Amino acid sequence: MKILVTGAAGFIGANHVYYVLGKHKDDEIVGLDSLTYAGNLETLDAALKDPRFRFVKGDITDRAEVEALFEQEKFDIVINFAAESHVDRSIEDPGVFLRTNILGTQVLMDASRKFGVPRYHQVSTDEVYGDLPLDKPDLLFTEQTPIHTSSPYSASKAAADLLVQAYIRTFKLPATISRCSNNYGPYQFPEKLIPLMIANSLADKPLPVYGEGINVRDWLYVDDHCKAVDIISRSDKVGEVYNIGGHNEMRNIDIVKLILGYLGKPESLITYVTDRKGHDMRYAIDPAKITADLGWAPETMFADGIKLTIDWYLENKSWWERIVSGEYQEYYEEMYGDRLK
């Protein structure tokens, strides 16, 4: 198989590259990423040493560039991880989210149609469903839950999902969609909750927690997500939407306290800040459909995954310290220059 992974220098995209390289020894991967602020080529250092992997710096909204790549490579599978994904940033500047998350999806699907790609897979989010009440713990998102977005980010992802479904029906595009709960694990950009709390704890800096920290998220270890996407994208289940959940619901404040306890830091570092506009209260996914159809189920319990994650950040301080300092943005030119263009 030859696979295109967009957003390959991002958190989940990079983990997927490593998952596929480890799982499928005969596969080749092309990683496409525009290396915006959250794309870090250092994350792909090990992959770049593998002859089965090639990196291309490019923007999924650039139609000419994308079509040239599709014509050259003849992909068997296209997996679109590329997205602007930080809710706070979407509130500050919605436009870039609409451009990348909607128009970029259109460009990739048009290229897939034009060059006859056998499978296109869209990586979405559980945030398209809005939120659930805290006082109804048995209520879960299913694939039939109505779309009810809360932020420009989730609205842009929902719009992309609807566009994919339109292409499936109108153009018979062989596509699938997955909607996943919150991921955590190695290589996550330090603006996200778990890596931010780890980095700030280690530096004895304040840990900013929105509101009272009672917002609940369903957490999924990133390798479990990658396994699910890999199974879906190779299956014969065209046109389906699959929810991917971890069965690991946690309040934000409990995660913060767990990290502090593991690192031996005082809870006095917690600083409560004004809540985010339109902040969703609870996400919880029912993954029964993907389990029944494809046999996937989450394997990593949160208690185990969070220890693996904290230990990874402890062992890879240089990776996230370069991000915090901003030095990582110089890495592409310093280390690779024209070699990857």
Coordinates of C-alpha atoms in Angstrom, one line a residue:
M1 CA 0.0 0.0 0.0
K2 CA 1.0 3.6 -0.6
I3 CA -0.6 5.9 1.9
L4 CA -0.8 9.7 2.1
V5 CA -0.9 11.0 5.7
T6 CA -1.8 14.7 5.8
G7 CA -0.9 16.6 9.0
A8 CA 2.0 14.1 9.3
A9 CA 4.1 16.4 11.5
G10 CA 1.3 17.0 14.0
F11 CA 0.5 15.0 17.1
I12 CA -1.9 12.3 15.8
G13 CA -0.6 12.3 12.2
A14 CA 3.0 11.6 13.3
N15 CA 1.8 8.8 15.7
H16 CA -0.1 7.3 12.8
V17 CA 3.0 7.3 10.6
Y18 CA 4.9 5.4 13.3
Y19 CA 2.0 3.0 13.8
V20 CA 1.8 2.1 10.2
L21 CA 5.5 1.8 9.7
G22 CA 5.7 -0.6 12.6
K23 CA 2.5 -2.6 11.7
H24 CA 2.7 -2.9 7.9
K25 CA 6.3 -3.7 6.8
D26 CA 5.5 -3.5 3.0
D27 CA 3.7 -0.1 3.1
E28 CA 5.1 3.2 1.9
I29 CA 4.0 6.5 3.4
V30 CA 4.1 10.0 2.1
G31 CA 3.7 12.6 4.9
L32 CA 2.3 16.0 3.9
D33 CA 2.3 18.9 6.2
S34 CA 2.5 22.7 5.9
L35 CA 4.5 23.0 9.1
T36 CA 2.4 25.7 10.7
Y37 CA 2.9 26.5 14.3
A38 CA 1.8 23.0 15.5
G39 CA 3.7 21.0 12.9
N40 CA 7.1 19.9 14.1
L41 CA 9.4 18.1 11.8
E42 CA 11.5 16.9 14.7
T43 CA 8.6 14.6 15.6
L44 CA 9.3 12.7 12.4
D45 CA 13.1 12.3 12.9
A46 CA 12.9 8.5 13.2
A47 CA 10.5 8.1 10.3
L48 CA 12.8 10.2 8.0
K49 CA 15.5 7.6 8.5
D50 CA 13.1 4.9 7.1
P51 CA 13.3 4.5 3.3
R52 CA 9.5 3.7 3.3
F53 CA 8.7 7.2 4.4
R54 CA 8.9 10.5 2.5
F55 CA 8.0 14.0 3.8
V56 CA 6.6 16.7 1.6
K57 CA 6.1 20.3 2.9
G58 CA 2.9 21.5 1.4
D59 CA -0.6 22.9 2.0
I60 CA -3.7 20.8 1.5
T61 CA -5.5 23.9 0.2
D62 CA -3.0 24.3 -2.7
R63 CA -4.9 22.5 -5.4
A64 CA -2.0 22.4 -8.0
E65 CA 0.5 21.2 -5.5
V66 CA -1.9 18.5 -4.1
E67 CA -2.8 17.2 -7.6
A68 CA 0.8 17.0 -8.7
L69 CA 1.6 14.9 -5.6
F70 CA -1.4 12.6 -6.3
E71 CA -0.4 12.2 -9.9
Q72 CA 3.1 11.3 -9.0
E73 CA 2.5 8.9 -6.1
K74 CA -0.7 7.0 -7.1
F75 CA -2.0 6.6 -3.5
D76 CA -4.0 3.6 -2.3
I77 CA -5.2 5.3 0.8
V78 CA -5.5 9.0 1.8
I79 CA -5.9 9.8 5.5
N80 CA -6.7 13.4 6.3
F81 CA -5.4 14.3 9.8
A82 CA -4.5 17.8 8.7
A83 CA -6.5 20.4 10.7
E84 CA -6.4 23.5 12.7
S85 CA -7.6 22.0 16.0
H86 CA -7.2 24.3 19.0
V87 CA -10.5 25.7 20.1
D88 CA -9.1 28.8 21.8
R89 CA -7.4 29.7 18.5
S90 CA -10.6 29.2 16.6
I91 CA -12.3 31.7 18.8
E92 CA -9.6 34.3 18.1
D93 CA -9.3 33.7 14.4
P94 CA -12.0 31.5 12.8
G95 CA -11.0 32.1 9.2
V96 CA -7.9 29.9 9.1
F97 CA -10.0 27.0 10.5
L98 CA -12.5 27.3 7.7
R99 CA -9.8 27.5 5.1
T100 CA -7.8 24.4 6.2
N101 CA -10.5 22.2 7.7
I102 CA -13.2 22.7 5.0
L103 CA -11.5 23.9 1.8
G104 CA -8.5 21.6 2.4
T105 CA -10.8 18.6 2.7
Q106 CA -12.5 19.6 -0.6
V107 CA -9.1 19.8 -2.4
L108 CA -8.0 16.4 -1.1
M109 CA -11.3 14.8 -2.1
D110 CA -11.3 16.3 -5.6
A111 CA -7.8 15.0 -6.1
S112 CA -8.8 11.6 -4.8
R113 CA -11.7 11.5 -7.3
K114 CA -9.5 12.8 -10.2
F115 CA -6.8 10.2 -9.7
G116 CA -9.0 7.3 -8.6
V117 CA -7.8 6.8 -5.0
P118 CA -9.4 3.6 -3.7
R119 CA -10.0 4.9 -0.2
Y120 CA -10.3 8.4 1.4
H121 CA -10.6 8.7 5.2
Q122 CA -11.6 11.8 7.0
V123 CA -10.4 12.2 10.6
S124 CA -13.0 14.2 12.5
T125 CA -13.8 14.8 16.2
D126 CA -16.5 14.1 18.8
E127 CA -16.8 17.9 19.2
V128 CA -19.1 18.0 16.2
Y129 CA -21.8 16.6 18.5
G130 CA -21.6 19.5 21.0
D131 CA -21.7 18.5 24.6
L132 CA -23.6 16.3 27.1
P133 CA -25.0 17.3 30.5
L134 CA -22.9 16.4 33.6
D135 CA -26.0 15.0 35.4
K136 CA -26.7 12.3 32.8
P137 CA -23.6 10.0 32.9
D138 CA -25.3 7.2 30.9
L139 CA -25.9 9.5 27.9
L140 CA -23.3 8.9 25.2
F141 CA -22.6 10.2 21.7
T142 CA -23.5 7.7 19.0
E143 CA -23.2 8.0 15.2
Q144 CA -26.9 9.0 15.2
T145 CA -26.4 11.9 17.6
P146 CA -27.4 15.2 15.8
I147 CA -24.6 17.6 14.9
H148 CA -24.6 20.5 17.4
T149 CA -21.4 22.5 17.3
S150 CA -20.1 24.9 19.9
S151 CA -17.0 26.6 18.5
P152 CA -15.7 27.7 15.1
Y153 CA -13.3 24.7 15.3
S154 CA -16.1 22.1 15.7
A155 CA -18.2 23.9 13.2
S156 CA -15.5 23.7 10.6
K157 CA -15.0 20.0 11.3
A158 CA -18.7 19.3 11.1
A159 CA -18.9 21.2 7.8
A160 CA -16.0 19.0 6.4
D161 CA -17.9 15.9 7.6
L162 CA -21.0 17.0 5.7
L163 CA -18.9 17.7 2.6
V164 CA -17.4 14.2 2.8
Q165 CA -20.9 12.7 3.1
A166 CA -22.1 14.7 0.1
Y167 CA -19.1 13.5 -2.0
I168 CA -19.9 9.9 -1.0
R169 CA -23.5 10.3 -2.2
T170 CA -23.0 12.6 -5.2
F171 CA -19.7 11.3 -6.6
K172 CA -19.6 7.8 -5.0
L173 CA -16.3 8.7 -3.4
P174 CA -15.1 5.6 -1.5
A175 CA -14.7 7.4 1.8
T176 CA -15.2 6.9 5.6
I177 CA -15.3 9.3 8.6
S178 CA -14.1 8.7 12.1
R179 CA -15.0 10.9 15.1
C180 CA -12.7 10.5 18.0
S181 CA -12.6 11.6 21.7
N182 CA -9.7 13.5 23.2
N183 CA -6.3 12.0 22.4
Y184 CA -3.3 12.0 24.6
G185 CA 0.2 10.5 24.3
P186 CA 3.7 11.3 22.9
Y187 CA 4.4 14.3 20.7
Q188 CA 1.3 16.3 21.6
F189 CA 1.8 20.1 21.2
P190 CA 2.3 21.8 24.6
E191 CA -0.7 24.1 24.3
K192 CA -3.1 21.1 24.9
L193 CA -4.2 20.2 28.5
I194 CA -2.1 17.2 29.4
P195 CA 1.3 18.3 28.0
L196 CA 0.8 21.9 29.2
M197 CA 0.1 20.7 32.7
I198 CA 3.2 18.4 32.6
A199 CA 5.5 21.2 31.3
N200 CA 4.2 23.8 33.7
S201 CA 4.4 21.4 36.6
L202 CA 8.0 20.6 35.9
A203 CA 8.8 24.3 35.7
D204 CA 6.9 25.1 38.9
K205 CA 4.7 27.5 36.8
P206 CA 1.0 28.1 37.4
L207 CA -1.4 25.5 35.9
P208 CA -4.3 27.4 34.3
V209 CA -7.6 25.5 34.7
Y210 CA -10.8 26.8 33.1
G211 CA -13.7 27.6 35.4
E212 CA -13.9 25.0 38.2
G213 CA -12.2 22.3 36.1
I214 CA -15.3 20.1 36.2
N215 CA -15.6 19.7 32.4
V216 CA -15.5 16.0 31.5
R217 CA -13.7 14.5 28.5
D218 CA -13.4 10.9 27.2
W219 CA -9.7 10.3 26.8
L220 CA -8.1 7.9 24.3
Y221 CA -4.5 6.9 24.1
V222 CA -3.2 8.0 20.7
D223 CA -2.0 4.5 19.7
D224 CA -5.5 3.1 20.1
H225 CA -6.8 5.9 17.8
C226 CA -4.2 5.1 15.2
K227 CA -5.1 1.4 15.3
A228 CA -8.8 2.3 14.8
V229 CA -8.1 4.6 11.8
D230 CA -5.8 1.9 10.3
I231 CA -8.5 -0.7 10.6
I232 CA -11.2 1.6 9.1
S233 CA -9.2 2.8 6.2
R234 CA -8.3 -0.8 5.1
S235 CA -11.9 -2.2 5.6
D236 CA -14.6 -2.6 3.0
K237 CA -17.0 -0.5 5.0
V238 CA -17.3 2.4 2.6
G239 CA -19.5 5.4 3.4
E240 CA -19.6 4.7 7.1
V241 CA -19.1 7.0 10.1
Y242 CA -17.4 5.5 13.2
N243 CA -17.1 6.9 16.7
I244 CA -13.8 6.1 18.4
G245 CA -13.9 6.4 22.2
G246 CA -11.8 5.4 25.1
H247 CA -14.3 4.6 27.8
N248 CA -12.1 6.8 30.0
E249 CA -14.1 9.8 31.2
M250 CA -12.2 12.2 33.5
R251 CA -12.8 15.7 34.8
N252 CA -10.1 18.2 33.8
I253 CA -9.3 19.0 37.4
D254 CA -8.8 15.4 38.3
I255 CA -6.3 15.0 35.5
V256 CA -4.4 18.0 36.6
K257 CA -4.2 16.7 40.2
L258 CA -3.1 13.3 39.0
I259 CA -0.2 14.8 37.0
L260 CA 0.8 16.9 40.0
G261 CA 0.7 13.9 42.3
Y262 CA 2.8 11.8 39.8
L263 CA 5.4 14.5 39.6
G264 CA 5.4 15.2 43.3
K265 CA 4.3 18.8 42.8
P266 CA 1.9 20.8 45.1
E267 CA -1.7 21.5 44.2
S268 CA -1.1 25.1 45.0
L269 CA 0.2 25.4 41.4
I270 CA -3.4 25.2 40.2
T271 CA -4.7 28.6 39.0
Y272 CA -8.4 28.8 38.1
V273 CA -9.0 31.1 35.1
T274 CA -12.1 32.6 33.4
D275 CA -13.9 29.8 31.5
R276 CA -13.6 29.5 27.7
K277 CA -16.5 31.0 25.7
G278 CA -19.0 28.3 24.8
H279 CA -17.0 25.7 26.7
D280 CA -18.6 22.2 26.3
M281 CA -19.3 20.5 29.6
R282 CA -18.9 16.8 28.8
Y283 CA -18.0 14.5 25.9
A284 CA -18.5 10.8 26.0
I285 CA -18.4 8.4 23.0
D286 CA -20.1 5.1 22.5
P287 CA -17.8 3.0 20.2
A288 CA -20.2 0.1 20.0
K289 CA -20.5 0.4 16.2
I290 CA -16.8 0.1 15.4
T291 CA -16.5 -2.8 17.9
A292 CA -19.4 -4.6 16.2
D293 CA -18.4 -3.9 12.6
L294 CA -14.6 -4.1 12.8
G295 CA -13.6 -5.6 16.1
W296 CA -11.8 -2.5 17.5
A297 CA -11.9 -1.7 21.1
P298 CA -9.7 0.6 23.3
E299 CA -6.8 -1.2 24.9
T300 CA -5.1 1.4 27.1
M301 CA -6.8 2.4 30.3
F302 CA -6.2 6.0 31.3
A303 CA -4.3 5.1 34.5
D304 CA -1.7 3.3 32.3
G305 CA -1.7 5.7 29.4
I306 CA -1.2 8.8 31.5
K307 CA 1.9 7.2 33.2
L308 CA 3.3 6.3 29.8
T309 CA 2.6 9.9 28.6
I310 CA 4.2 11.6 31.6
D311 CA 7.2 9.4 31.4
W312 CA 7.6 10.2 27.7
Y313 CA 7.6 13.9 28.4
L314 CA 10.1 13.4 31.2
E315 CA 12.4 11.4 28.8
N316 CA 12.0 13.8 25.9
K317 CA 12.4 17.2 27.5
S318 CA 14.5 18.6 24.6
W319 CA 11.5 18.0 22.2
W320 CA 9.0 20.1 24.1
E321 CA 11.4 22.6 25.5
R322 CA 12.4 23.6 22.0
I323 CA 8.7 24.1 21.2
V324 CA 8.2 26.2 24.4
S325 CA 11.2 28.3 23.4
G326 CA 10.1 28.6 19.8
E327 CA 13.4 27.1 18.5
Y328 CA 11.5 24.1 16.8
Q329 CA 10.3 26.5 14.1
E330 CA 13.8 26.9 12.8
Y331 CA 14.4 23.1 12.7
Y332 CA 13.1 22.5 9.2
E333 CA 15.6 24.9 7.5
E334 CA 18.5 24.1 9.9
M335 CA 18.3 20.3 9.5
Y336 CA 16.8 19.6 6.1
G337 CA 16.8 22.7 3.9
D338 CA 16.2 21.9 0.3
R339 CA 16.5 18.2 0.8
L340 CA 12.8 17.8 1.7
K341 CA 11.3 20.3 -0.8

